[in-house]
């Protein structure tokens, strides 16, 4: 811990006490500090990620709004989703990573469970979408709306086949690559020239 960090700790503690409205010096709750710093509950981050990856947009947006209403910064929510995506990719590639020192029980259990349901290509696309979405959230004045749009795109992207799967299906069934002939529409009598 550097001297600057040592000096900053009492200031942060004073802010946490003031923010919590706790003048008597009672305990400052984790929830009050999380709200003060704009952090999100990690259990809800797992819930949000799972709902988005299941394609349940409504539930994902409800969880996001719950986080936002509790004081979570939309950019930090997306950063948490990026961090979770990285974690899931690591344990997808090597489940032994979940047994590492300092890994919480929730990260171990929920991470392993969630990683089983996702492919590495899906996690890679998720990373790219969230990374692009984070820059949008950080650059736009209405960050909550931008974050919601990122979550909507994520939910709709989640069940799309990977590019490799598309190429494989086209090779296996070339007839499906030929577009179906389009029906010609008969003009409406009201739109027909006189």
PDB file of C-alpha atoms in Angstrom:
ATOM      1  CA  UNK A   1       0.000   0.000   0.000  1.00  0.00           C
ATOM      2  CA  UNK A   2       1.487   3.325  -1.047  1.00  0.00           C
ATOM      3  CA  UNK A   3       1.357   6.541   0.967  1.00  0.00           C
ATOM      4  CA  UNK A   4      -1.278   8.005  -1.340  1.00  0.00           C
ATOM      5  CA  UNK A   5      -3.479   4.936  -0.912  1.00  0.00           C
ATOM      6  CA  UNK A   6      -3.042   5.101   2.857  1.00  0.00           C
ATOM      7  CA  UNK A   7      -4.138   8.743   2.851  1.00  0.00           C
ATOM      8  CA  UNK A   8      -7.118   8.000   0.609  1.00  0.00           C
ATOM      9  CA  UNK A   9      -8.549   5.191   2.767  1.00  0.00           C
ATOM     10  CA  UNK A  10      -9.814   7.423   5.618  1.00  0.00           C
ATOM     11  CA  UNK A  11     -11.378   9.773   3.056  1.00  0.00           C
ATOM     12  CA  UNK A  12     -13.190   6.890   1.379  1.00  0.00           C
ATOM     13  CA  UNK A  13     -14.336   5.583   4.750  1.00  0.00           C
ATOM     14  CA  UNK A  14     -15.659   9.055   5.686  1.00  0.00           C
ATOM     15  CA  UNK A  15     -17.507   9.186   2.357  1.00  0.00           C
ATOM     16  CA  UNK A  16     -18.978   5.738   2.939  1.00  0.00           C
ATOM     17  CA  UNK A  17     -20.185   6.744   6.406  1.00  0.00           C
ATOM     18  CA  UNK A  18     -21.665   9.986   5.081  1.00  0.00           C
ATOM     19  CA  UNK A  19     -23.247   8.272   2.092  1.00  0.00           C
ATOM     20  CA  UNK A  20     -24.806   5.639   4.324  1.00  0.00           C
ATOM     21  CA  UNK A  21     -26.237   8.365   6.554  1.00  0.00           C
ATOM     22  CA  UNK A  22     -24.466   6.735   9.435  1.00  0.00           C
ATOM     23  CA  UNK A  23     -23.416   9.528  11.791  1.00  0.00           C
ATOM     24  CA  UNK A  24     -23.408   7.331  14.909  1.00  0.00           C
ATOM     25  CA  UNK A  25     -20.412   5.355  13.670  1.00  0.00           C
ATOM     26  CA  UNK A  26     -22.271   2.065  13.296  1.00  0.00           C
ATOM     27  CA  UNK A  27     -21.128  -0.451  10.710  1.00  0.00           C
ATOM     28  CA  UNK A  28     -21.119   0.601   7.072  1.00  0.00           C
ATOM     29  CA  UNK A  29     -22.806  -2.084   5.007  1.00  0.00           C
ATOM     30  CA  UNK A  30     -21.312  -3.629   1.905  1.00  0.00           C
ATOM     31  CA  UNK A  31     -24.443  -2.561   0.027  1.00  0.00           C
ATOM     32  CA  UNK A  32     -23.915   1.105   1.004  1.00  0.00           C
ATOM     33  CA  UNK A  33     -20.298   1.054  -0.183  1.00  0.00           C
ATOM     34  CA  UNK A  34     -21.281  -0.726  -3.418  1.00  0.00           C
ATOM     35  CA  UNK A  35     -23.923   1.941  -4.056  1.00  0.00           C
ATOM     36  CA  UNK A  36     -21.485   4.758  -3.276  1.00  0.00           C
ATOM     37  CA  UNK A  37     -18.915   3.381  -5.720  1.00  0.00           C
ATOM     38  CA  UNK A  38     -21.485   2.485  -8.395  1.00  0.00           C
ATOM     39  CA  UNK A  39     -20.638  -1.212  -8.206  1.00  0.00           C
ATOM     40  CA  UNK A  40     -22.968  -4.071  -9.062  1.00  0.00           C
ATOM     41  CA  UNK A  41     -23.877  -7.148  -7.019  1.00  0.00           C
ATOM     42  CA  UNK A  42     -21.858 -10.013  -8.536  1.00  0.00           C
ATOM     43  CA  UNK A  43     -24.716 -12.499  -8.060  1.00  0.00           C
ATOM     44  CA  UNK A  44     -26.957 -10.263 -10.146  1.00  0.00           C
ATOM     45  CA  UNK A  45     -24.203  -9.947 -12.763  1.00  0.00           C
ATOM     46  CA  UNK A  46     -24.285 -13.745 -13.136  1.00  0.00           C
ATOM     47  CA  UNK A  47     -28.096 -13.614 -13.358  1.00  0.00           C
ATOM     48  CA  UNK A  48     -27.950 -10.832 -15.968  1.00  0.00           C
ATOM     49  CA  UNK A  49     -25.384 -12.695 -18.055  1.00  0.00           C
ATOM     50  CA  UNK A  50     -27.346 -15.952 -17.889  1.00  0.00           C
ATOM     51  CA  UNK A  51     -30.632 -14.330 -18.904  1.00  0.00           C
ATOM     52  CA  UNK A  52     -29.014 -12.440 -21.780  1.00  0.00           C
ATOM     53  CA  UNK A  53     -27.300 -15.598 -23.043  1.00  0.00           C
ATOM     54  CA  UNK A  54     -30.598 -17.491 -22.798  1.00  0.00           C
ATOM     55  CA  UNK A  55     -32.154 -14.830 -25.016  1.00  0.00           C
ATOM     56  CA  UNK A  56     -34.686 -13.737 -22.388  1.00  0.00           C
ATOM     57  CA  UNK A  57     -34.482 -10.007 -23.113  1.00  0.00           C
ATOM     58  CA  UNK A  58     -37.250  -8.923 -20.760  1.00  0.00           C
ATOM     59  CA  UNK A  59     -35.708 -10.671 -17.755  1.00  0.00           C
ATOM     60  CA  UNK A  60     -32.214  -9.397 -18.613  1.00  0.00           C
ATOM     61  CA  UNK A  61     -33.484  -5.814 -18.840  1.00  0.00           C
ATOM     62  CA  UNK A  62     -35.337  -6.186 -15.539  1.00  0.00           C
ATOM     63  CA  UNK A  63     -32.145  -7.324 -13.814  1.00  0.00           C
ATOM     64  CA  UNK A  64     -30.181  -4.483 -15.420  1.00  0.00           C
ATOM     65  CA  UNK A  65     -32.784  -1.970 -14.232  1.00  0.00           C
ATOM     66  CA  UNK A  66     -32.631  -3.458 -10.743  1.00  0.00           C
ATOM     67  CA  UNK A  67     -28.857  -2.942 -10.745  1.00  0.00           C
ATOM     68  CA  UNK A  68     -29.186   0.568 -12.169  1.00  0.00           C
ATOM     69  CA  UNK A  69     -31.857   1.545  -9.636  1.00  0.00           C
ATOM     70  CA  UNK A  70     -29.532   0.325  -6.860  1.00  0.00           C
ATOM     71  CA  UNK A  71     -26.871   2.745  -8.088  1.00  0.00           C
ATOM     72  CA  UNK A  72     -24.767   0.588 -10.405  1.00  0.00           C
ATOM     73  CA  UNK A  73     -23.040   2.538 -13.166  1.00  0.00           C
ATOM     74  CA  UNK A  74     -23.988   1.095 -16.619  1.00  0.00           C
ATOM     75  CA  UNK A  75     -20.347   1.154 -17.754  1.00  0.00           C
ATOM     76  CA  UNK A  76     -19.280  -0.791 -14.663  1.00  0.00           C
ATOM     77  CA  UNK A  77     -22.064  -3.340 -15.293  1.00  0.00           C
ATOM     78  CA  UNK A  78     -20.674  -3.920 -18.805  1.00  0.00           C
ATOM     79  CA  UNK A  79     -17.120  -4.096 -17.433  1.00  0.00           C
ATOM     80  CA  UNK A  80     -18.349  -6.724 -14.967  1.00  0.00           C
ATOM     81  CA  UNK A  81     -19.949  -8.654 -17.847  1.00  0.00           C
ATOM     82  CA  UNK A  82     -16.651  -8.464 -19.758  1.00  0.00           C
ATOM     83  CA  UNK A  83     -14.784  -9.735 -16.707  1.00  0.00           C
ATOM     84  CA  UNK A  84     -17.318 -12.564 -16.346  1.00  0.00           C
ATOM     85  CA  UNK A  85     -16.971 -13.444 -20.046  1.00  0.00           C
ATOM     86  CA  UNK A  86     -13.205 -13.671 -19.620  1.00  0.00           C
ATOM     87  CA  UNK A  87     -13.605 -15.819 -16.511  1.00  0.00           C
ATOM     88  CA  UNK A  88     -16.045 -18.176 -18.243  1.00  0.00           C
ATOM     89  CA  UNK A  89     -13.709 -18.501 -21.220  1.00  0.00           C
ATOM     90  CA  UNK A  90     -10.786 -19.377 -18.947  1.00  0.00           C
ATOM     91  CA  UNK A  91     -12.689 -22.079 -17.093  1.00  0.00           C
ATOM     92  CA  UNK A  92     -14.233 -23.348 -20.330  1.00  0.00           C
ATOM     93  CA  UNK A  93     -10.708 -23.949 -21.632  1.00  0.00           C
ATOM     94  CA  UNK A  94      -9.424 -25.339 -18.332  1.00  0.00           C
ATOM     95  CA  UNK A  95     -11.773 -26.122 -15.474  1.00  0.00           C
ATOM     96  CA  UNK A  96      -8.710 -26.337 -13.204  1.00  0.00           C
ATOM     97  CA  UNK A  97      -8.651 -22.504 -13.228  1.00  0.00           C
ATOM     98  CA  UNK A  98     -11.746 -22.596 -11.008  1.00  0.00           C
ATOM     99  CA  UNK A  99      -9.701 -24.312  -8.301  1.00  0.00           C
ATOM    100  CA  UNK A 100      -7.222 -21.458  -8.122  1.00  0.00           C
ATOM    101  CA  UNK A 101      -6.416 -19.648  -4.931  1.00  0.00           C
ATOM    102  CA  UNK A 102      -8.666 -16.695  -4.148  1.00  0.00           C
ATOM    103  CA  UNK A 103     -11.583 -17.862  -6.327  1.00  0.00           C
ATOM    104  CA  UNK A 104     -14.886 -17.358  -4.542  1.00  0.00           C
ATOM    105  CA  UNK A 105     -17.323 -20.217  -4.153  1.00  0.00           C
ATOM    106  CA  UNK A 106     -19.880 -18.342  -6.270  1.00  0.00           C
ATOM    107  CA  UNK A 107     -17.384 -17.793  -9.101  1.00  0.00           C
ATOM    108  CA  UNK A 108     -16.363 -21.427  -8.940  1.00  0.00           C
ATOM    109  CA  UNK A 109     -19.851 -22.957  -8.841  1.00  0.00           C
ATOM    110  CA  UNK A 110     -21.817 -20.552 -10.998  1.00  0.00           C
ATOM    111  CA  UNK A 111     -18.911 -20.080 -13.375  1.00  0.00           C
ATOM    112  CA  UNK A 112     -18.445 -23.784 -14.022  1.00  0.00           C
ATOM    113  CA  UNK A 113     -22.180 -24.287 -14.422  1.00  0.00           C
ATOM    114  CA  UNK A 114     -22.549 -21.392 -16.874  1.00  0.00           C
ATOM    115  CA  UNK A 115     -19.389 -22.243 -18.814  1.00  0.00           C
ATOM    116  CA  UNK A 116     -20.776 -25.720 -19.539  1.00  0.00           C
ATOM    117  CA  UNK A 117     -23.670 -24.183 -21.478  1.00  0.00           C
ATOM    118  CA  UNK A 118     -21.579 -21.913 -23.723  1.00  0.00           C
ATOM    119  CA  UNK A 119     -19.140 -22.561 -26.539  1.00  0.00           C
ATOM    120  CA  UNK A 120     -15.818 -20.771 -26.906  1.00  0.00           C
ATOM    121  CA  UNK A 121     -16.955 -19.112 -30.180  1.00  0.00           C
ATOM    122  CA  UNK A 122     -20.059 -17.798 -28.406  1.00  0.00           C
ATOM    123  CA  UNK A 123     -17.920 -16.443 -25.571  1.00  0.00           C
ATOM    124  CA  UNK A 124     -15.615 -14.818 -28.133  1.00  0.00           C
ATOM    125  CA  UNK A 125     -18.535 -13.093 -29.890  1.00  0.00           C
ATOM    126  CA  UNK A 126     -19.892 -12.052 -26.502  1.00  0.00           C
ATOM    127  CA  UNK A 127     -16.532 -10.478 -25.620  1.00  0.00           C
ATOM    128  CA  UNK A 128     -16.460  -8.528 -28.894  1.00  0.00           C
ATOM    129  CA  UNK A 129     -20.051  -7.309 -28.528  1.00  0.00           C
ATOM    130  CA  UNK A 130     -19.535  -6.222 -24.908  1.00  0.00           C
ATOM    131  CA  UNK A 131     -16.224  -4.517 -25.722  1.00  0.00           C
ATOM    132  CA  UNK A 132     -17.862  -2.516 -28.522  1.00  0.00           C
ATOM    133  CA  UNK A 133     -20.881  -1.836 -26.322  1.00  0.00           C
ATOM    134  CA  UNK A 134     -18.707  -0.541 -23.485  1.00  0.00           C
ATOM    135  CA  UNK A 135     -17.222   2.136 -25.743  1.00  0.00           C
ATOM    136  CA  UNK A 136     -20.753   3.124 -26.792  1.00  0.00           C
ATOM    137  CA  UNK A 137     -21.900   3.367 -23.165  1.00  0.00           C
ATOM    138  CA  UNK A 138     -18.864   5.465 -22.240  1.00  0.00           C
ATOM    139  CA  UNK A 139     -19.302   7.861 -25.162  1.00  0.00           C
ATOM    140  CA  UNK A 140     -23.043   8.479 -25.089  1.00  0.00           C
ATOM    141  CA  UNK A 141     -24.844  10.805 -22.670  1.00  0.00           C
ATOM    142  CA  UNK A 142     -27.634   8.305 -21.946  1.00  0.00           C
ATOM    143  CA  UNK A 143     -25.469   5.437 -20.712  1.00  0.00           C
ATOM    144  CA  UNK A 144     -28.360   3.393 -19.301  1.00  0.00           C
ATOM    145  CA  UNK A 145     -30.166   3.365 -22.640  1.00  0.00           C
ATOM    146  CA  UNK A 146     -26.960   2.448 -24.456  1.00  0.00           C
ATOM    147  CA  UNK A 147     -26.356  -0.412 -22.014  1.00  0.00           C
ATOM    148  CA  UNK A 148     -29.901  -1.677 -22.536  1.00  0.00           C
ATOM    149  CA  UNK A 149     -29.328  -1.731 -26.297  1.00  0.00           C
ATOM    150  CA  UNK A 150     -26.098  -3.693 -25.789  1.00  0.00           C
ATOM    151  CA  UNK A 151     -28.000  -6.237 -23.673  1.00  0.00           C
ATOM    152  CA  UNK A 152     -30.724  -6.511 -26.323  1.00  0.00           C
ATOM    153  CA  UNK A 153     -28.096  -7.182 -29.018  1.00  0.00           C
ATOM    154  CA  UNK A 154     -26.408  -9.707 -26.729  1.00  0.00           C
ATOM    155  CA  UNK A 155     -29.658 -11.570 -26.110  1.00  0.00           C
ATOM    156  CA  UNK A 156     -30.456 -11.765 -29.826  1.00  0.00           C
ATOM    157  CA  UNK A 157     -26.882 -12.729 -30.724  1.00  0.00           C
ATOM    158  CA  UNK A 158     -26.741 -15.500 -28.136  1.00  0.00           C
ATOM    159  CA  UNK A 159     -28.698 -18.065 -30.126  1.00  0.00           C
ATOM    160  CA  UNK A 160     -27.214 -17.299 -33.544  1.00  0.00           C
ATOM    161  CA  UNK A 161     -24.964 -19.958 -35.029  1.00  0.00           C
ATOM    162  CA  UNK A 162     -21.257 -19.216 -35.197  1.00  0.00           C
ATOM    163  CA  UNK A 163     -19.753 -18.311 -38.592  1.00  0.00           C
ATOM    164  CA  UNK A 164     -18.042 -21.735 -38.642  1.00  0.00           C
ATOM    165  CA  UNK A 165     -21.398 -23.461 -38.086  1.00  0.00           C
ATOM    166  CA  UNK A 166     -22.955 -21.441 -40.919  1.00  0.00           C
ATOM    167  CA  UNK A 167     -20.167 -22.378 -43.331  1.00  0.00           C
ATOM    168  CA  UNK A 168     -20.419 -26.022 -42.276  1.00  0.00           C
ATOM    169  CA  UNK A 169     -24.198 -26.072 -42.825  1.00  0.00           C
ATOM    170  CA  UNK A 170     -23.804 -24.468 -46.251  1.00  0.00           C
ATOM    171  CA  UNK A 171     -21.198 -27.054 -47.244  1.00  0.00           C
ATOM    172  CA  UNK A 172     -23.364 -29.910 -45.970  1.00  0.00           C
ATOM    173  CA  UNK A 173     -26.500 -28.639 -47.688  1.00  0.00           C
ATOM    174  CA  UNK A 174     -25.654 -26.405 -50.680  1.00  0.00           C
ATOM    175  CA  UNK A 175     -29.299 -26.300 -51.792  1.00  0.00           C
ATOM    176  CA  UNK A 176     -30.182 -24.290 -48.714  1.00  0.00           C
ATOM    177  CA  UNK A 177     -27.721 -21.575 -49.814  1.00  0.00           C
ATOM    178  CA  UNK A 178     -29.752 -20.838 -52.947  1.00  0.00           C
ATOM    179  CA  UNK A 179     -32.242 -18.100 -52.204  1.00  0.00           C
ATOM    180  CA  UNK A 180     -35.860 -19.004 -52.750  1.00  0.00           C
ATOM    181  CA  UNK A 181     -37.508 -17.220 -55.684  1.00  0.00           C
ATOM    182  CA  UNK A 182     -39.359 -14.168 -54.517  1.00  0.00           C
ATOM    183  CA  UNK A 183     -43.024 -13.836 -55.326  1.00  0.00           C
ATOM    184  CA  UNK A 184     -43.915 -10.843 -57.429  1.00  0.00           C
ATOM    185  CA  UNK A 185     -46.459  -8.699 -55.756  1.00  0.00           C
ATOM    186  CA  UNK A 186     -49.513  -7.570 -57.660  1.00  0.00           C
ATOM    187  CA  UNK A 187     -49.833  -3.814 -57.319  1.00  0.00           C
ATOM    188  CA  UNK A 188     -52.760  -2.591 -55.338  1.00  0.00           C
ATOM    189  CA  UNK A 189     -55.516  -1.076 -57.547  1.00  0.00           C
ATOM    190  CA  UNK A 190     -55.147   2.160 -55.593  1.00  0.00           C
ATOM    191  CA  UNK A 191     -51.444   2.329 -56.512  1.00  0.00           C
ATOM    192  CA  UNK A 192     -51.828   1.241 -60.159  1.00  0.00           C
ATOM    193  CA  UNK A 193     -51.146   3.957 -62.738  1.00  0.00           C
ATOM    194  CA  UNK A 194     -54.298   5.375 -64.372  1.00  0.00           C
TER     195      UNK A 194
END
